Amino acid sequence: MITLYTFAEGFGQFSYSPFCTKASWLLNMASVPWERKDMNDPRKMPTAKLPVIGTEDGTLIPDSDNIRSHLEEGGFDFDKGLSPRDKAASRAFIRMAEEHIYFHQVMDRWGNDENWAVIRKEYFGFLPFLLRNIISSKLRKDLMRTMHGLGLGRLTVEQRLERVEDDLVAITVQLGDRPFLFGDAPTAADASVGAIINAVLASPVSTPLSRRVSEDQILSAYGARCTAAMG
C-alpha cells in the first residue's frame, strides 16, 4: 500500500498544503490503495518538502508532479480523452495555478498579520511556546524575503488582487457551463487548480482574495465539486 506523507488537515481541507491535497486527489483518481501519515517536519524527506509518497518497496517519491508521473507509469491516464491541444492547455492551467495563484494564497496566509496569528498556532502548535516563536518568526521572515524577491511581496494587497484577477477570470471562462475544466469528469488540471482554489477559500481570516473567490459562484461551486469528485 502507498503511504502519503502529508501536512495535517486544517481549515476544512485535507491538508494545510494544496499540494498535499492535490496528491491525495491524484491517488483517489487512480484508485490505488493508500494511507496517510501526517508530518510536522519534512526535513528528512528527499527534497525537505511535502507531499511525498512511499511505495511498497520503500521508495520515496517527492513532489506532486512526480507522484502524478509515478501513477501514470503504473497505467493511469489523468487526461484520458483530452486532445493534444487540451493537454497543452491543461499544462498551462496547472502552471498558472501552482506558480502564480498559489503564491498569492501564500501571501494571504503568511503576509497578512491577522492570518499569521492563526497560522503560527496551527502550523507550529506542536512546538514549545518559546521555540515556536523563534522558529516561526525566522521562517516567516525568510519566506517574506523570498516573496519580495519574486515581486509579489513588493505589491499592495490591491495590486496583488488586480494581478491575480485575470487568472481567476481565465478559470471561469474555461469552465463555462461545464463542471470541470475540460469536461464532465475531473482531470489532472482540476486536481491542481481545484486544490489551490479551495486553499484560497480556506483562508483562516477573510481577505480581499478569499472574498473575491467565495463571492464568485462559479469558482466556489467548482471548488466544492472538486472536493466531492476527488476527495
CSV table of C-alpha atoms in Angstrom, one decimal:
chain,number,residue,atom,x,y,z
A,1,MET,CA,0.0,0.0,0.0
A,2,ILE,CA,1.2,3.5,-0.8
A,3,THR,CA,1.8,5.9,2.1
A,4,LEU,CA,1.2,9.6,1.5
A,5,TYR,CA,3.3,11.7,3.8
A,6,THR,CA,1.4,15.0,4.2
A,7,PHE,CA,0.9,18.0,6.3
A,8,ALA,CA,-2.0,17.8,8.7
A,9,GLU,CA,-5.6,18.6,7.8
A,10,GLY,CA,-6.8,22.1,8.7
A,11,PHE,CA,-9.2,24.9,7.8
A,12,GLY,CA,-11.7,22.3,6.5
A,13,GLN,CA,-9.2,21.0,3.9
A,14,PHE,CA,-7.4,17.6,3.6
A,15,SER,CA,-4.2,19.4,4.3
A,16,TYR,CA,-2.8,22.9,5.0
A,17,SER,CA,-0.9,22.4,1.8
A,18,PRO,CA,-2.9,22.4,-1.5
A,19,PHE,CA,-0.1,20.3,-3.0
A,20,CYS,CA,-0.8,17.6,-0.4
A,21,THR,CA,-4.5,17.8,-1.2
A,22,LYS,CA,-3.6,17.5,-4.9
A,23,ALA,CA,-1.6,14.4,-4.2
A,24,SER,CA,-4.4,12.8,-2.3
A,25,TRP,CA,-6.8,13.6,-5.1
A,26,LEU,CA,-4.4,12.1,-7.7
A,27,LEU,CA,-4.2,8.9,-5.6
A,28,ASN,CA,-8.0,8.7,-5.4
A,29,MET,CA,-8.5,9.3,-9.1
A,30,ALA,CA,-6.0,6.5,-9.8
A,31,SER,CA,-8.0,4.2,-7.4
A,32,VAL,CA,-4.8,2.9,-5.7
A,33,PRO,CA,-4.9,1.9,-2.1
A,34,TRP,CA,-3.1,4.3,0.2
A,35,GLU,CA,-2.9,5.6,3.7
A,36,ARG,CA,-1.9,9.0,5.1
A,37,LYS,CA,0.9,9.8,7.5
A,38,ASP,CA,0.9,13.3,8.9
A,39,MET,CA,4.3,15.0,9.4
A,40,ASN,CA,5.3,18.3,11.0
A,41,ASP,CA,8.9,18.4,9.9
A,42,PRO,CA,9.7,17.2,6.4
A,43,ARG,CA,13.4,18.0,6.5
A,44,LYS,CA,14.3,14.3,6.3
A,45,MET,CA,12.3,13.8,3.1
A,46,PRO,CA,14.1,13.7,-0.3
A,47,THR,CA,13.6,17.4,-1.1
A,48,ALA,CA,12.7,18.5,2.5
A,49,LYS,CA,9.2,19.2,1.3
A,50,LEU,CA,5.8,17.5,1.2
A,51,PRO,CA,3.9,15.7,-0.2
A,52,VAL,CA,5.9,12.5,-0.6
A,53,ILE,CA,4.6,9.0,-1.3
A,54,GLY,CA,6.3,5.9,-0.1
A,55,THR,CA,5.8,2.9,-2.4
A,56,GLU,CA,5.5,-0.7,-1.2
A,57,ASP,CA,9.2,-1.3,-1.9
A,58,GLY,CA,10.2,1.6,0.3
A,59,THR,CA,11.0,4.1,-2.5
A,60,LEU,CA,10.2,7.7,-1.6
A,61,ILE,CA,8.8,9.9,-4.4
A,62,PRO,CA,8.6,13.6,-3.6
A,63,ASP,CA,6.6,16.4,-5.3
A,64,SER,CA,3.1,16.2,-6.6
A,65,ASP,CA,4.2,16.2,-10.2
A,66,ASN,CA,6.5,13.2,-9.6
A,67,ILE,CA,3.6,11.5,-7.9
A,68,ARG,CA,1.5,12.0,-10.9
A,69,SER,CA,4.2,10.7,-13.2
A,70,HIS,CA,4.6,7.6,-11.0
A,71,LEU,CA,0.9,6.9,-11.2
A,72,GLU,CA,0.9,7.4,-14.9
A,73,GLU,CA,3.8,5.0,-15.3
A,74,GLY,CA,1.6,2.5,-13.4
A,75,GLY,CA,-1.0,2.8,-16.2
A,76,PHE,CA,-3.4,5.5,-15.1
A,77,ASP,CA,-4.3,8.3,-17.6
A,78,PHE,CA,-5.3,11.5,-15.8
A,79,ASP,CA,-6.1,13.2,-19.1
A,80,LYS,CA,-8.0,10.4,-20.8
A,81,GLY,CA,-9.9,11.7,-23.8
A,82,LEU,CA,-8.2,15.1,-24.0
A,83,SER,CA,-6.9,16.3,-27.3
A,84,PRO,CA,-3.2,17.4,-27.7
A,85,ARG,CA,-4.5,21.0,-27.6
A,86,ASP,CA,-6.4,20.4,-24.4
A,87,LYS,CA,-3.4,18.7,-22.9
A,88,ALA,CA,-1.3,21.7,-23.7
A,89,ALA,CA,-3.9,24.0,-22.2
A,90,SER,CA,-4.1,21.7,-19.1
A,91,ARG,CA,-0.4,22.1,-18.5
A,92,ALA,CA,-0.8,25.9,-18.8
A,93,PHE,CA,-3.6,26.0,-16.2
A,94,ILE,CA,-1.6,23.8,-13.8
A,95,ARG,CA,1.4,26.1,-14.0
A,96,MET,CA,-0.8,29.2,-13.7
A,97,ALA,CA,-2.3,27.8,-10.5
A,98,GLU,CA,0.8,26.3,-8.9
A,99,GLU,CA,3.3,29.0,-9.9
A,100,HIS,CA,1.2,32.1,-9.6
A,101,ILE,CA,-2.2,31.8,-7.8
A,102,TYR,CA,-0.6,29.7,-5.1
A,103,PHE,CA,1.9,32.4,-4.1
A,104,HIS,CA,-1.0,34.9,-3.8
A,105,GLN,CA,-2.5,32.4,-1.3
A,106,VAL,CA,0.8,32.2,0.5
A,107,MET,CA,0.9,36.0,0.9
A,108,ASP,CA,-2.7,35.8,2.2
A,109,ARG,CA,-1.6,33.4,5.0
A,110,TRP,CA,1.9,34.4,5.8
A,111,GLY,CA,1.9,38.1,4.9
A,112,ASN,CA,-1.4,39.1,6.5
A,113,ASP,CA,-0.9,39.8,10.2
A,114,GLU,CA,-4.3,38.6,11.2
A,115,ASN,CA,-4.0,35.3,9.3
A,116,TRP,CA,-0.4,34.9,10.6
A,117,ALA,CA,-1.6,34.9,14.2
A,118,VAL,CA,-3.8,31.9,13.4
A,119,ILE,CA,-1.2,30.2,11.1
A,120,ARG,CA,1.5,30.4,13.8
A,121,LYS,CA,-0.6,28.5,16.2
A,122,GLU,CA,-1.9,26.0,13.7
A,123,TYR,CA,1.3,25.2,11.8
A,124,PHE,CA,3.7,25.3,14.8
A,125,GLY,CA,1.5,24.4,17.8
A,126,PHE,CA,3.4,21.2,18.3
A,127,LEU,CA,6.5,23.2,19.4
A,128,PRO,CA,7.1,24.6,22.9
A,129,PHE,CA,5.9,28.2,23.1
A,130,LEU,CA,9.3,29.9,23.1
A,131,LEU,CA,10.8,27.7,20.4
A,132,ARG,CA,7.6,28.1,18.4
A,133,ASN,CA,8.0,31.9,18.3
A,134,ILE,CA,11.7,31.8,17.4
A,135,ILE,CA,11.3,29.2,14.6
A,136,SER,CA,8.1,30.5,13.1
A,137,SER,CA,9.4,34.1,13.1
A,138,LYS,CA,12.5,33.1,11.2
A,139,LEU,CA,10.6,31.0,8.7
A,140,ARG,CA,8.1,33.9,8.1
A,141,LYS,CA,11.0,36.4,7.6
A,142,ASP,CA,12.7,34.0,5.2
A,143,LEU,CA,9.5,33.4,3.3
A,144,MET,CA,8.7,37.1,3.0
A,145,ARG,CA,12.2,37.8,1.7
A,146,THR,CA,11.5,35.2,-1.0
A,147,MET,CA,8.1,36.8,-1.8
A,148,HIS,CA,9.9,40.1,-2.1
A,149,GLY,CA,12.4,38.6,-4.5
A,150,LEU,CA,9.6,37.1,-6.6
A,151,GLY,CA,7.9,40.5,-6.8
A,152,LEU,CA,4.6,39.8,-5.0
A,153,GLY,CA,6.0,41.0,-1.7
A,154,ARG,CA,6.5,44.4,-3.2
A,155,LEU,CA,2.9,44.8,-4.2
A,156,THR,CA,0.0,46.2,-2.1
A,157,VAL,CA,-3.0,43.9,-1.4
A,158,GLU,CA,-5.0,45.8,-4.0
A,159,GLN,CA,-2.2,45.4,-6.6
A,160,ARG,CA,-2.0,41.7,-5.9
A,161,LEU,CA,-5.7,41.3,-6.3
A,162,GLU,CA,-5.5,43.1,-9.6
A,163,ARG,CA,-2.6,40.9,-10.7
A,164,VAL,CA,-4.4,37.6,-10.0
A,165,GLU,CA,-7.8,38.7,-11.4
A,166,ASP,CA,-7.1,37.6,-15.0
A,167,ASP,CA,-6.1,34.2,-13.7
A,168,LEU,CA,-9.4,33.8,-11.9
A,169,VAL,CA,-11.3,35.0,-15.0
A,170,ALA,CA,-9.4,32.5,-17.1
A,171,ILE,CA,-10.6,29.7,-14.9
A,172,THR,CA,-14.2,30.8,-15.1
A,173,VAL,CA,-14.1,31.2,-18.9
A,174,GLN,CA,-12.5,27.8,-19.3
A,175,LEU,CA,-15.2,26.2,-17.1
A,176,GLY,CA,-18.1,27.9,-18.9
A,177,ASP,CA,-21.1,25.7,-18.2
A,178,ARG,CA,-19.0,22.6,-17.6
A,179,PRO,CA,-18.5,21.0,-14.2
A,180,PHE,CA,-14.7,20.7,-14.7
A,181,LEU,CA,-12.0,22.4,-16.7
A,182,PHE,CA,-12.1,20.0,-19.6
A,183,GLY,CA,-15.5,18.4,-19.4
A,184,ASP,CA,-17.8,16.3,-17.3
A,185,ALA,CA,-15.0,14.5,-15.4
A,186,PRO,CA,-12.0,15.8,-13.4
A,187,THR,CA,-8.6,15.7,-15.0
A,188,ALA,CA,-5.1,16.4,-13.8
A,189,ALA,CA,-5.7,20.2,-14.2
A,190,ASP,CA,-8.6,20.0,-11.8
A,191,ALA,CA,-6.5,18.3,-9.1
A,192,SER,CA,-4.2,21.3,-9.2
A,193,VAL,CA,-6.5,24.2,-9.9
A,194,GLY,CA,-9.3,22.9,-7.6
A,195,ALA,CA,-6.9,22.3,-4.7
A,196,ILE,CA,-5.5,25.8,-4.9
A,197,ILE,CA,-8.9,27.5,-5.3
A,198,ASN,CA,-10.0,25.7,-2.2
A,199,ALA,CA,-6.9,26.7,-0.3
A,200,VAL,CA,-7.7,30.4,-1.2
A,201,LEU,CA,-11.3,29.8,0.1
A,202,ALA,CA,-9.9,28.3,3.3
A,203,SER,CA,-8.2,31.5,4.4
A,204,PRO,CA,-8.4,31.5,8.3
A,205,VAL,CA,-9.3,35.2,8.3
A,206,SER,CA,-11.2,36.7,5.4
A,207,THR,CA,-9.1,38.7,2.9
A,208,PRO,CA,-9.9,40.5,-0.4
A,209,LEU,CA,-8.7,37.5,-2.3
A,210,SER,CA,-10.7,34.9,-0.3
A,211,ARG,CA,-13.8,37.1,-0.6
A,212,ARG,CA,-13.2,37.5,-4.4
A,213,VAL,CA,-13.3,33.7,-4.8
A,214,SER,CA,-16.0,33.0,-2.2
A,215,GLU,CA,-18.4,35.5,-3.8
A,216,ASP,CA,-17.8,34.1,-7.3
A,217,GLN,CA,-20.5,31.4,-7.6
A,218,ILE,CA,-18.6,29.7,-10.5
A,219,LEU,CA,-15.3,29.4,-8.6
A,220,SER,CA,-16.7,28.5,-5.2
A,221,ALA,CA,-19.0,25.8,-6.7
A,222,TYR,CA,-16.1,24.5,-8.7
A,223,GLY,CA,-14.0,24.1,-5.6
A,224,ALA,CA,-16.8,22.2,-3.9
A,225,ARG,CA,-17.3,19.9,-6.9
A,226,CYS,CA,-13.6,19.1,-7.0
A,227,THR,CA,-13.7,18.0,-3.3
A,228,ALA,CA,-16.8,15.9,-3.9
A,229,ALA,CA,-15.4,14.2,-7.0
A,230,MET,CA,-11.8,13.6,-5.9
A,231,GLY,CA,-11.7,14.0,-2.1
